[in-house]
Amino acid sequence: RRYDYKKMTKTWQKKIGSAQDAASRKHAEDKTLVYDSLQVAHKCILNSFYGYVMRKGARWRSMEMAGIVTKTGADLITQAR
């Protein structure tokens, strides 16, 4: 989902440059900000989750889950290229 938000951010950034009037430019800037904020929030959540499941003494410590998070992240990076 994070990469969907990144794609939407780029789409709306392009619309900023092609905006015909101030209102459409402002709308595109607002959408860019929203989608960029959403992708950063997803990134923070995933990084926090990984950090938690790797922490010694965590209630739900799981090397398997950490591996899944890492593998999913690597797959997403590969797909994005």
JSON list of C-alpha atoms in Angstrom, two decimals:
[
{"chain": "A", "resi": 1, "resn": "ARG", "atom": "CA", "xyz": [0.00, 0.00, 0.00]},
{"chain": "A", "resi": 2, "resn": "ARG", "atom": "CA", "xyz": [2.86, 2.39, 0.71]},
{"chain": "A", "resi": 3, "resn": "TYR", "atom": "CA", "xyz": [4.01, 2.23, -2.88]},
{"chain": "A", "resi": 4, "resn": "ASP", "atom": "CA", "xyz": [0.47, 2.98, -4.04]},
{"chain": "A", "resi": 5, "resn": "TYR", "atom": "CA", "xyz": [0.63, 6.18, -2.00]},
{"chain": "A", "resi": 6, "resn": "LYS", "atom": "CA", "xyz": [4.06, 7.01, -3.39]},
{"chain": "A", "resi": 7, "resn": "LYS", "atom": "CA", "xyz": [2.71, 6.56, -6.92]},
{"chain": "A", "resi": 8, "resn": "MET", "atom": "CA", "xyz": [-0.25, 8.81, -6.13]},
{"chain": "A", "resi": 9, "resn": "THR", "atom": "CA", "xyz": [2.12, 11.42, -4.70]},
{"chain": "A", "resi": 10, "resn": "LYS", "atom": "CA", "xyz": [4.09, 11.47, -7.96]},
{"chain": "A", "resi": 11, "resn": "THR", "atom": "CA", "xyz": [0.88, 11.65, -10.00]},
{"chain": "A", "resi": 12, "resn": "TRP", "atom": "CA", "xyz": [-0.36, 14.67, -8.08]},
{"chain": "A", "resi": 13, "resn": "GLN", "atom": "CA", "xyz": [3.08, 16.33, -8.19]},
{"chain": "A", "resi": 14, "resn": "LYS", "atom": "CA", "xyz": [2.88, 16.23, -11.99]},
{"chain": "A", "resi": 15, "resn": "LYS", "atom": "CA", "xyz": [-0.57, 17.83, -11.81]},
{"chain": "A", "resi": 16, "resn": "ILE", "atom": "CA", "xyz": [0.87, 20.74, -9.83]},
{"chain": "A", "resi": 17, "resn": "GLY", "atom": "CA", "xyz": [3.02, 21.69, -12.79]},
{"chain": "A", "resi": 18, "resn": "SER", "atom": "CA", "xyz": [0.17, 21.39, -15.27]},
{"chain": "A", "resi": 19, "resn": "ALA", "atom": "CA", "xyz": [-2.43, 23.21, -13.17]},
{"chain": "A", "resi": 20, "resn": "GLN", "atom": "CA", "xyz": [-4.31, 25.88, -15.11]},
{"chain": "A", "resi": 21, "resn": "ASP", "atom": "CA", "xyz": [-5.43, 28.03, -12.19]},
{"chain": "A", "resi": 22, "resn": "ALA", "atom": "CA", "xyz": [-4.64, 28.68, -8.54]},
{"chain": "A", "resi": 23, "resn": "ALA", "atom": "CA", "xyz": [-7.50, 26.53, -7.23]},
{"chain": "A", "resi": 24, "resn": "SER", "atom": "CA", "xyz": [-6.47, 23.42, -9.16]},
{"chain": "A", "resi": 25, "resn": "ARG", "atom": "CA", "xyz": [-2.84, 24.01, -8.19]},
{"chain": "A", "resi": 26, "resn": "LYS", "atom": "CA", "xyz": [-3.81, 24.24, -4.51]},
{"chain": "A", "resi": 27, "resn": "HIS", "atom": "CA", "xyz": [-5.92, 21.07, -4.82]},
{"chain": "A", "resi": 28, "resn": "ALA", "atom": "CA", "xyz": [-2.97, 19.20, -6.37]},
{"chain": "A", "resi": 29, "resn": "GLU", "atom": "CA", "xyz": [-0.61, 20.46, -3.66]},
{"chain": "A", "resi": 30, "resn": "ASP", "atom": "CA", "xyz": [-3.04, 19.33, -0.96]},
{"chain": "A", "resi": 31, "resn": "LYS", "atom": "CA", "xyz": [-3.40, 15.86, -2.51]},
{"chain": "A", "resi": 32, "resn": "THR", "atom": "CA", "xyz": [0.39, 15.59, -2.80]},
{"chain": "A", "resi": 33, "resn": "LEU", "atom": "CA", "xyz": [0.77, 16.39, 0.87]},
{"chain": "A", "resi": 34, "resn": "VAL", "atom": "CA", "xyz": [-1.92, 13.88, 1.90]},
{"chain": "A", "resi": 35, "resn": "TYR", "atom": "CA", "xyz": [-0.49, 10.99, -0.11]},
{"chain": "A", "resi": 36, "resn": "ASP", "atom": "CA", "xyz": [3.08, 11.74, 0.94]},
{"chain": "A", "resi": 37, "resn": "SER", "atom": "CA", "xyz": [1.99, 11.83, 4.59]},
{"chain": "A", "resi": 38, "resn": "LEU", "atom": "CA", "xyz": [0.20, 8.49, 4.22]},
{"chain": "A", "resi": 39, "resn": "GLN", "atom": "CA", "xyz": [3.22, 6.76, 2.71]},
{"chain": "A", "resi": 40, "resn": "VAL", "atom": "CA", "xyz": [5.51, 8.10, 5.44]},
{"chain": "A", "resi": 41, "resn": "ALA", "atom": "CA", "xyz": [3.03, 6.92, 8.09]},
{"chain": "A", "resi": 42, "resn": "HIS", "atom": "CA", "xyz": [3.00, 3.43, 6.59]},
{"chain": "A", "resi": 43, "resn": "LYS", "atom": "CA", "xyz": [6.79, 3.40, 6.53]},
{"chain": "A", "resi": 44, "resn": "CYS", "atom": "CA", "xyz": [6.98, 4.39, 10.20]},
{"chain": "A", "resi": 45, "resn": "ILE", "atom": "CA", "xyz": [4.44, 1.75, 11.21]},
{"chain": "A", "resi": 46, "resn": "LEU", "atom": "CA", "xyz": [6.29, -1.01, 9.37]},
{"chain": "A", "resi": 47, "resn": "ASN", "atom": "CA", "xyz": [9.65, 0.05, 10.78]},
{"chain": "A", "resi": 48, "resn": "SER", "atom": "CA", "xyz": [8.20, 0.17, 14.29]},
{"chain": "A", "resi": 49, "resn": "PHE", "atom": "CA", "xyz": [6.64, -3.25, 13.88]},
{"chain": "A", "resi": 50, "resn": "TYR", "atom": "CA", "xyz": [9.93, -4.72, 12.71]},
{"chain": "A", "resi": 51, "resn": "GLY", "atom": "CA", "xyz": [11.77, -3.12, 15.62]},
{"chain": "A", "resi": 52, "resn": "TYR", "atom": "CA", "xyz": [9.25, -4.47, 18.10]},
{"chain": "A", "resi": 53, "resn": "VAL", "atom": "CA", "xyz": [9.26, -8.08, 16.90]},
{"chain": "A", "resi": 54, "resn": "MET", "atom": "CA", "xyz": [13.07, -8.07, 16.99]},
{"chain": "A", "resi": 55, "resn": "ARG", "atom": "CA", "xyz": [13.32, -6.64, 20.51]},
{"chain": "A", "resi": 56, "resn": "LYS", "atom": "CA", "xyz": [14.53, -9.07, 23.11]},
{"chain": "A", "resi": 57, "resn": "GLY", "atom": "CA", "xyz": [11.93, -9.37, 25.85]},
{"chain": "A", "resi": 58, "resn": "ALA", "atom": "CA", "xyz": [9.04, -8.27, 23.62]},
{"chain": "A", "resi": 59, "resn": "ARG", "atom": "CA", "xyz": [5.80, -10.03, 24.37]},
{"chain": "A", "resi": 60, "resn": "TRP", "atom": "CA", "xyz": [5.41, -11.10, 20.74]},
{"chain": "A", "resi": 61, "resn": "ARG", "atom": "CA", "xyz": [9.08, -11.46, 19.80]},
{"chain": "A", "resi": 62, "resn": "SER", "atom": "CA", "xyz": [9.27, -13.47, 16.63]},
{"chain": "A", "resi": 63, "resn": "MET", "atom": "CA", "xyz": [12.24, -13.99, 14.36]},
{"chain": "A", "resi": 64, "resn": "GLU", "atom": "CA", "xyz": [9.87, -15.51, 11.80]},
{"chain": "A", "resi": 65, "resn": "MET", "atom": "CA", "xyz": [7.72, -12.39, 11.75]},
{"chain": "A", "resi": 66, "resn": "ALA", "atom": "CA", "xyz": [10.81, -10.18, 11.48]},
{"chain": "A", "resi": 67, "resn": "GLY", "atom": "CA", "xyz": [11.91, -12.29, 8.52]},
{"chain": "A", "resi": 68, "resn": "ILE", "atom": "CA", "xyz": [8.51, -11.92, 6.88]},
{"chain": "A", "resi": 69, "resn": "VAL", "atom": "CA", "xyz": [8.60, -8.13, 7.33]},
{"chain": "A", "resi": 70, "resn": "THR", "atom": "CA", "xyz": [12.10, -8.01, 5.85]},
{"chain": "A", "resi": 71, "resn": "LYS", "atom": "CA", "xyz": [11.16, -10.28, 2.92]},
{"chain": "A", "resi": 72, "resn": "THR", "atom": "CA", "xyz": [8.02, -8.27, 2.17]},
{"chain": "A", "resi": 73, "resn": "GLY", "atom": "CA", "xyz": [10.02, -5.05, 2.21]},
{"chain": "A", "resi": 74, "resn": "ALA", "atom": "CA", "xyz": [12.64, -6.51, -0.12]},
{"chain": "A", "resi": 75, "resn": "ASP", "atom": "CA", "xyz": [9.92, -7.75, -2.50]},
{"chain": "A", "resi": 76, "resn": "LEU", "atom": "CA", "xyz": [8.26, -4.33, -2.56]},
{"chain": "A", "resi": 77, "resn": "ILE", "atom": "CA", "xyz": [11.57, -2.64, -3.35]},
{"chain": "A", "resi": 78, "resn": "THR", "atom": "CA", "xyz": [12.20, -5.11, -6.14]},
{"chain": "A", "resi": 79, "resn": "GLN", "atom": "CA", "xyz": [8.73, -4.54, -7.61]},
{"chain": "A", "resi": 80, "resn": "ALA", "atom": "CA", "xyz": [9.14, -0.76, -7.42]},
{"chain": "A", "resi": 81, "resn": "ARG", "atom": "CA", "xyz": [12.23, -0.85, -9.62]}
]
